Short mmCIF file of C-alpha atoms in Angstrom, two decimals:
data_model
loop_
_atom_site.label_atom_id
_atom_site.label_comp_id
_atom_site.label_asym_id
_atom_site.label_seq_id
_atom_site.Cartn_x
_atom_site.Cartn_y
_atom_site.Cartn_z
CA UNK A 1 -0.17 0.11 0.11
CA UNK A 2 1.70 3.29 -1.10
CA UNK A 3 1.46 6.05 1.83
CA UNK A 4 -1.28 8.44 -0.27
CA UNK A 5 -3.65 4.98 0.02
CA UNK A 6 -3.21 5.10 3.97
CA UNK A 7 -5.96 6.84 5.92
CA UNK A 8 -5.34 10.16 7.54
CA UNK A 9 -4.91 8.23 10.69
CA UNK A 10 -2.02 5.75 8.77
CA UNK A 11 -0.55 8.93 7.50
CA UNK A 12 -0.88 10.14 11.32
CA UNK A 13 0.97 7.14 12.60
CA UNK A 14 3.71 7.25 10.05
CA UNK A 15 5.17 10.25 11.50
CA UNK A 16 5.51 8.36 14.67
CA UNK A 17 7.45 5.74 12.67
CA UNK A 18 8.93 8.04 11.31
CA UNK A 19 10.41 9.65 14.83
CA UNK A 20 11.15 5.55 15.59
CA UNK A 21 13.25 5.10 12.37
CA UNK A 22 14.68 8.66 12.78
CA UNK A 23 18.79 9.11 12.89
CA UNK A 24 19.26 12.57 13.20
CA UNK A 25 17.68 15.23 14.95
CA UNK A 26 16.44 16.70 11.58
CA UNK A 27 14.81 13.79 10.45
CA UNK A 28 12.47 13.95 13.91
CA UNK A 29 12.06 17.78 13.44
CA UNK A 30 11.11 17.28 10.42
CA UNK A 31 7.98 14.87 11.41
CA UNK A 32 7.25 16.93 14.40
CA UNK A 33 7.00 19.74 11.77
CA UNK A 34 4.16 17.91 9.78
CA UNK A 35 2.01 17.79 13.24
CA UNK A 36 2.23 21.19 14.44
CA UNK A 37 2.85 23.44 11.77
CA UNK A 38 0.73 26.36 11.48
CA UNK A 39 -0.52 26.33 8.05
CA UNK A 40 -1.02 22.84 7.06
CA UNK A 41 0.28 20.62 10.59
CA UNK A 42 -2.38 17.44 11.52
CA UNK A 43 -2.69 18.99 15.18
CA UNK A 44 -3.85 22.81 13.76
CA UNK A 45 -6.32 21.33 11.47
CA UNK A 46 -7.83 19.18 14.07
CA UNK A 47 -8.40 21.95 15.91
CA UNK A 48 -10.03 23.54 13.18
CA UNK A 49 -12.09 20.24 12.20
CA UNK A 50 -13.39 20.85 16.00
CA UNK A 51 -14.20 24.52 15.61
CA UNK A 52 -16.40 23.20 12.98
CA UNK A 53 -17.78 20.56 14.96
CA UNK A 54 -18.54 23.27 17.52
CA UNK A 55 -20.15 25.40 15.08
CA UNK A 56 -22.55 22.92 13.92
CA UNK A 57 -23.46 22.10 17.38
CA UNK A 58 -24.17 25.77 17.92
CA UNK A 59 -26.74 25.72 14.58
CA UNK A 60 -28.88 22.85 16.19
CA UNK A 61 -31.81 23.14 18.70
CA UNK A 62 -31.45 20.10 21.13
CA UNK A 63 -31.20 21.36 24.61
CA UNK A 64 -27.71 19.24 24.85
CA UNK A 65 -26.29 21.06 21.92
CA UNK A 66 -25.24 24.55 22.93
CA UNK A 67 -23.15 22.24 25.96
CA UNK A 68 -21.83 20.47 23.58
CA UNK A 69 -20.26 23.01 21.42
CA UNK A 70 -18.64 24.51 23.97
CA UNK A 71 -17.06 21.85 25.23
CA UNK A 72 -15.57 21.49 21.67
CA UNK A 73 -14.72 24.31 21.80
CA UNK A 74 -13.02 23.44 25.22
CA UNK A 75 -11.14 20.63 23.83
CA UNK A 76 -10.34 22.66 20.60
CA UNK A 77 -8.40 24.88 23.23
CA UNK A 78 -6.68 22.41 24.70
CA UNK A 79 -4.73 21.29 21.40
CA UNK A 80 -4.49 24.44 20.70
CA UNK A 81 -2.01 24.70 23.59
CA UNK A 82 -0.52 20.88 23.15
CA UNK A 83 0.48 22.27 19.96
CA UNK A 84 2.03 25.26 20.84
CA UNK A 85 4.23 22.80 23.91
CA UNK A 86 4.94 20.50 21.15
CA UNK A 87 6.12 22.84 18.69
CA UNK A 88 8.62 24.42 21.67
CA UNK A 89 10.00 21.12 21.76
CA UNK A 90 10.14 20.71 18.24
CA UNK A 91 12.38 24.27 17.42
CA UNK A 92 14.54 22.86 20.65
CA UNK A 93 15.09 19.68 18.83
CA UNK A 94 15.62 21.55 15.62
CA UNK A 95 18.10 23.59 17.39
CA UNK A 96 20.42 20.18 18.12
CA UNK A 97 21.49 19.18 15.03
CA UNK A 98 22.93 15.77 15.94
CA UNK A 99 22.85 12.12 15.21
CA UNK A 100 20.70 9.74 17.71
CA UNK A 101 23.50 8.12 19.63
CA UNK A 102 21.43 4.83 19.79
CA UNK A 103 20.14 4.56 16.28
CA UNK A 104 23.28 3.71 14.06
CA UNK A 105 22.97 4.90 10.57
CA UNK A 106 24.32 1.42 8.91
CA UNK A 107 21.30 -0.58 9.68
CA UNK A 108 21.22 -3.62 7.87
CA UNK A 109 24.27 -3.48 6.25
CA UNK A 110 27.19 -5.63 7.50
CA UNK A 111 30.32 -3.78 7.84
CA UNK A 112 32.44 -6.16 5.55
CA UNK A 113 30.33 -5.42 2.87
CA UNK A 114 32.27 -3.83 0.05
CA UNK A 115 29.22 -1.99 -0.55
CA UNK A 116 28.64 -0.52 2.69
CA UNK A 117 29.92 2.98 1.93
CA UNK A 118 27.51 3.35 -1.22
CA UNK A 119 24.73 2.49 1.30
CA UNK A 120 25.14 4.17 4.21
CA UNK A 121 27.44 7.54 5.23
CA UNK A 122 29.32 5.45 8.47
CA UNK A 123 32.60 5.95 8.45
CA UNK A 124 34.46 2.56 7.39
CA UNK A 125 35.01 0.30 10.08
CA UNK A 126 38.74 0.02 11.31
CA UNK A 127 40.79 -2.26 9.80
CA UNK A 128 41.36 -5.82 11.29
CA UNK A 129 43.61 -6.29 13.96
CA UNK A 130 47.11 -7.96 12.39
CA UNK A 131 47.37 -11.67 13.18
CA UNK A 132 49.98 -12.50 16.01
CA UNK A 133 52.28 -15.32 15.13
CA UNK A 134 53.42 -17.13 18.22
CA UNK A 135 56.31 -18.76 18.58
CA UNK A 136 57.19 -22.52 18.30
#
């Protein structure tokens, strides 16, 4: 299944996998940006959806509708606050410019493979230690 065939929830879950697989702070920052970007981030768009739902409830006529509208607006405000906080963490991470120490960039490439330098940007492995000759 191609990425564009995923449901919206699947695409958002893919952001989590991208962060789990991130080898560098830039990779994780890019995924968090998609979550919190003001113009087209997932969380700001979620706030818009909730505000539209609140407006919809507000226009209905059942007794509970104004309560539902107010509660949904309250949830939208909470998500907006969470978005602001996550944005601050995203910005802090963006300033780090560092590789993740526990995630080597050469996963799946044997260090003995000659093609390792083409597949990954890791420094070459150290040469093997010279064989020790034992006297007779």
